[in-house]
Coordinates of C-alpha atoms in Angstrom, one line a residue:
M432 CA -30.7 49.7 57.1
S433 CA -33.9 48.7 55.3
S434 CA -32.5 50.4 52.5
M435 CA -29.3 48.4 52.4
K436 CA -31.7 45.4 52.6
R437 CA -33.6 46.1 49.6
D438 CA -30.4 46.6 47.4
S439 CA -29.0 43.4 48.5
E440 CA -32.4 41.5 48.0
V441 CA -32.3 43.4 44.3
V442 CA -28.7 42.0 43.7
E443 CA -29.8 38.7 45.0
E444 CA -32.9 38.7 42.1
H445 CA -30.7 39.2 39.7
P446 CA -27.3 37.6 40.1
H447 CA -26.3 37.7 36.3
H448 CA -27.4 40.8 34.9
G449 CA -27.0 43.3 37.8
R450 CA -28.9 45.9 39.6
D451 CA -32.2 47.3 38.3
W452 CA -30.7 50.6 37.1
E453 CA -33.2 51.8 34.8
S454 CA -35.6 51.8 37.6
A455 CA -33.3 53.5 40.0
I456 CA -34.1 57.3 38.7
Q457 CA -37.8 58.6 37.2
G458 CA -37.4 59.9 33.7
D459 CA -34.0 61.3 32.7
G460 CA -33.3 62.7 35.9
N461 CA -33.0 66.3 37.4
L462 CA -29.6 67.8 36.6
C463 CA -30.5 71.5 37.5
C464 CA -31.2 70.4 41.5
P465 CA -30.0 67.1 41.8
S466 CA -29.6 67.2 45.5
P467 CA -30.0 69.8 48.6
L468 CA -26.2 70.2 48.8
S469 CA -25.2 70.8 45.5
T470 CA -28.5 73.5 45.2
C471 CA -27.0 75.2 48.1
L472 CA -23.5 75.3 46.3
S473 CA -24.4 76.4 43.3
V474 CA -26.3 79.4 45.0
L475 CA -23.6 80.1 47.1
F476 CA -21.4 80.1 44.4
P477 CA -23.3 80.8 41.4
C478 CA -19.8 81.5 39.2
A479 CA -19.5 77.6 38.9
W480 CA -22.5 77.3 36.7
L481 CA -20.0 78.4 33.9
C482 CA -18.8 75.0 34.0
G483 CA -22.2 73.7 33.6
C484 CA -22.7 73.5 29.8
K485 CA -22.5 70.0 28.5
T486 CA -22.5 68.9 24.7
L487 CA -23.7 65.6 23.5
A488 CA -22.9 64.2 20.6
E489 CA -25.1 61.7 18.2
S490 CA -24.6 58.2 19.1
E491 CA -23.6 59.3 22.4
G492 CA -24.7 58.9 26.1
M493 CA -24.1 60.6 29.4
V494 CA -24.8 59.4 33.0
F495 CA -24.3 62.0 35.9
L496 CA -23.5 60.9 39.3
V497 CA -24.1 63.4 42.3
N498 CA -22.2 62.8 45.4
G499 CA -21.5 59.1 43.8
K500 CA -25.3 58.3 43.5
L501 CA -27.0 58.2 40.0
A502 CA -29.1 61.2 39.4
A503 CA -29.6 61.2 35.7
V504 CA -29.3 60.1 32.2
R505 CA -29.1 62.0 28.9
R506 CA -29.5 60.1 25.4
Q507 CA -30.6 62.9 23.1
P508 CA -27.5 65.0 21.2
G509 CA -27.8 68.6 21.9
I510 CA -26.2 71.1 24.7
F511 CA -27.6 71.4 28.1
C512 CA -26.9 73.0 31.6
V513 CA -25.9 70.7 34.5
N514 CA -25.7 71.6 38.3
P515 CA -21.6 71.2 38.5
C516 CA -21.5 71.0 42.2
C517 CA -20.9 67.7 43.5
T518 CA -21.6 66.4 39.3
K519 CA -19.6 64.0 38.0
A520 CA -20.7 62.8 34.0
L521 CA -19.7 59.6 32.3
M522 CA -19.7 59.8 28.7
V523 CA -20.5 56.7 26.9
S524 CA -20.5 55.5 23.1
T525 CA -23.3 53.9 21.6
R526 CA -21.5 53.3 18.3
Q527 CA -21.0 49.8 16.8
I528 CA -17.5 48.9 17.9
S529 CA -15.4 46.1 16.1
L530 CA -12.5 44.5 18.0
D531 CA -9.9 41.6 16.9
L532 CA -9.4 39.1 19.6
P533 CA -5.4 38.5 20.1
M534 CA -4.3 34.9 18.9
S535 CA -5.0 32.4 21.3
K536 CA -3.5 28.8 21.2
I537 CA -6.0 26.3 22.4
I538 CA -6.4 22.4 21.8
D539 CA -9.0 21.3 19.7
K540 CA -11.1 18.0 20.0
K541 CA -8.5 16.1 18.5
G542 CA -6.1 17.3 20.8
N543 CA -4.1 19.0 18.1
P544 CA -2.7 22.6 19.3
I545 CA -4.2 25.6 16.9
N546 CA -4.0 29.4 16.8
I547 CA -7.0 30.9 16.2
S548 CA -8.7 34.4 16.7
A549 CA -11.7 36.2 16.1
M550 CA -13.4 39.3 15.2
V551 CA -16.4 40.5 17.3
N552 CA -18.7 43.6 16.7
Y553 CA -20.7 45.0 19.7
R554 CA -22.9 48.0 20.6
V555 CA -23.7 49.7 24.0
K556 CA -27.5 49.2 24.7
S557 CA -27.6 50.6 28.2
I558 CA -25.4 53.5 28.7
V559 CA -26.3 53.0 32.5
R560 CA -25.0 49.3 33.0
A561 CA -21.9 50.3 30.8
S562 CA -21.0 53.0 33.3
L563 CA -21.6 51.6 36.6
E564 CA -21.5 47.8 36.5
V565 CA -18.2 47.8 34.9
T566 CA -14.8 49.4 35.1
N567 CA -13.9 49.5 31.4
V568 CA -16.7 47.8 28.8
H569 CA -14.4 47.5 26.4
S570 CA -11.8 45.4 28.4
F571 CA -14.5 43.7 29.6
V572 CA -16.1 42.6 26.1
V573 CA -12.6 41.5 25.0
N574 CA -11.8 39.3 27.9
A575 CA -15.0 37.6 27.8
A576 CA -15.0 37.0 24.4
T577 CA -11.4 35.6 24.7
A578 CA -12.7 33.0 27.3
I579 CA -15.8 32.0 25.4
L580 CA -13.6 32.1 22.0
K581 CA -11.4 29.3 23.9
N582 CA -14.2 27.4 25.3
V583 CA -16.1 26.7 22.3
A584 CA -13.6 26.5 19.4
S585 CA -12.0 23.5 21.9
N586 CA -15.0 21.8 21.1
Y587 CA -14.2 20.9 17.7
A588 CA -11.7 19.8 15.5
Y589 CA -9.6 21.9 13.1
E590 CA -11.0 19.8 10.4
T591 CA -12.8 16.2 9.8
P592 CA -12.9 13.7 6.8
D593 CA -16.7 13.5 6.8
D594 CA -19.1 16.8 6.9
S595 CA -19.5 16.8 10.7
P596 CA -18.9 20.0 12.4
S597 CA -15.4 21.6 12.2
L598 CA -13.5 24.9 12.6
K599 CA -12.5 25.0 9.1
T600 CA -15.5 24.1 7.6
H601 CA -18.5 25.4 10.0
S602 CA -17.3 28.6 11.3
H603 CA -20.6 30.4 10.6
Q604 CA -22.1 28.1 12.6
I605 CA -19.8 28.1 15.5
G606 CA -19.4 31.9 15.4
D607 CA -23.3 31.9 16.0
E608 CA -22.8 29.5 19.3
M609 CA -20.0 31.9 20.2
V610 CA -22.4 35.0 20.2
T611 CA -25.1 33.1 22.0
A612 CA -22.8 32.4 24.9
L613 CA -21.1 35.9 24.7
Q614 CA -24.1 37.7 25.0
E615 CA -25.1 36.0 28.3
R616 CA -21.6 37.1 29.8
V617 CA -21.8 40.6 28.7
D618 CA -25.6 41.4 29.6
V619 CA -24.6 42.8 32.7
A620 CA -22.7 45.4 31.1
G621 CA -26.0 46.5 29.1
V622 CA -23.6 45.4 25.5
R623 CA -25.4 43.7 22.4
I624 CA -22.8 41.2 20.6
V625 CA -24.0 42.1 17.1
D626 CA -21.4 38.9 15.5
M627 CA -18.3 37.4 16.2
L628 CA -16.2 35.8 13.2
L629 CA -13.2 33.4 13.3
N630 CA -10.8 35.5 11.9
E631 CA -7.5 33.5 11.8
L632 CA -7.1 30.0 11.9
S633 CA -4.0 27.7 11.5
Y634 CA -2.4 24.8 13.0
A635 CA 0.6 25.7 15.5
P636 CA 4.1 26.0 14.5
E637 CA 5.0 22.5 16.2
I638 CA 2.8 20.6 14.0
A639 CA 2.3 22.6 11.1
A640 CA 4.8 20.6 8.7
A641 CA 3.6 17.4 10.0
M642 CA 0.1 18.4 9.2
L643 CA 1.0 19.7 6.0
Q644 CA 2.4 16.4 5.0
R645 CA -0.7 14.8 6.0
Q646 CA -2.8 16.9 3.7
Q647 CA -0.5 16.7 0.7
A648 CA -0.9 13.0 1.4
E649 CA -4.6 13.0 1.7
A650 CA -4.9 15.0 -1.2
L651 CA -2.3 12.7 -3.1
V652 CA -4.6 9.5 -2.2
D653 CA -7.8 11.5 -3.2
A654 CA -6.3 12.7 -6.8
R655 CA -4.9 8.7 -7.6
T656 CA -8.6 7.2 -6.6
L657 CA -10.4 9.5 -9.0
I658 CA -7.8 8.7 -11.8
V659 CA -8.0 5.1 -11.3
Q660 CA -11.8 5.2 -11.4
G661 CA -11.7 7.2 -14.8
A662 CA -8.7 4.9 -16.2
V663 CA -11.0 1.8 -15.4
E664 CA -14.3 3.4 -16.9
I665 CA -12.1 4.2 -19.9
A666 CA -10.9 0.9 -20.1
K667 CA -14.4 -0.6 -20.0
N668 CA -16.1 1.6 -22.5
A669 CA -13.2 1.0 -24.9
A670 CA -13.6 -2.9 -24.7
D671 CA -17.6 -2.3 -24.9
Q672 CA -17.1 -0.2 -28.2
L673 CA -14.6 -2.7 -29.9
L674 CA -17.4 -5.2 -29.2
E675 CA -20.0 -3.4 -30.4
S676 CA -18.2 -2.8 -33.8
G677 CA -17.8 -6.4 -34.7
I678 CA -14.1 -6.8 -33.3
E679 CA -13.9 -10.1 -31.4
M680 CA -11.3 -10.0 -28.6
A681 CA -10.0 -13.0 -26.7
P682 CA -10.2 -12.5 -22.7
A683 CA -6.5 -12.2 -22.7
E684 CA -6.2 -9.7 -25.3
K685 CA -8.8 -7.7 -23.4
S686 CA -6.8 -7.9 -20.3
R687 CA -3.7 -6.7 -21.9
M688 CA -5.8 -3.9 -23.7
V689 CA -6.8 -2.8 -20.0
S690 CA -3.5 -3.2 -18.6
N691 CA -1.8 -1.4 -21.0
L692 CA -4.8 2.0 -20.7
I693 CA -4.8 1.8 -17.0
C694 CA -0.8 2.0 -17.5
V695 CA -0.8 5.1 -19.7
I696 CA -3.7 6.9 -17.8
C697 CA -2.3 6.4 -14.3
G698 CA 1.5 6.7 -14.9
D699 CA 3.2 9.8 -13.8
A700 CA 6.1 9.7 -16.4
H701 CA 6.3 8.6 -19.9
V702 CA 4.7 5.0 -20.2
Q703 CA 5.8 2.9 -22.9
P704 CA 2.9 0.3 -23.6
T705 CA 4.0 -3.4 -24.1
M706 CA 3.1 -6.2 -26.5
Q707 CA 3.4 -9.9 -26.6
V708 CA 5.6 -11.8 -29.0

């Protein structure tokens, strides 16, 4: 009863980080005589030791349970012998894993539906937590990352007219925010998030055509504004140079010259300058 009480107290002290498994065993644990029952069975059935050899490769870890309880952990590569009676081995890879999140449809800050996906790189840092705290660490990371992607991305607009953060122009900054939020979620599974990058970003099909027209209109307005500014500057320089050359022009003549220059520069098709008769 007191043991159950101590276990519940440990869980209450770490509600978001799981149980303190690192202090549950001393060192790497005992694999030859992990419990009295397994020791007796291995003595009575010595042939069982033929199945007790285990091989551990580089960037892998192995957790051993005896009668359902954590008994030992192995992190160093090589071959070793394990008491096979009442023992269960759980293999965990500590290599860096890259996963592509499925495409998700969200509503951005401006209320526009967009399709978004991301790529997450992670690595298992605690093989004990990855084995005992979650059923499947890969599925756990995928589900948590998908939720974080939707929550964080919905706080930003697809694009903004000014330099304020947006999904299109500040993807690295938003990715860092996602990493921080996701790391808090997956600490319980003993996972370290390396990075999280936006992979695909586009407007949803139902508004893609309308948004394309809006982008084209904005680009056309920006281009026209630049052309008009250039035309005014050219006309001003032409009038100043004529004046410096000693050519006097009446205000009406200057107005016609400036008008003709702006029409020629700003016109889409071939423009015919006019002359007063």
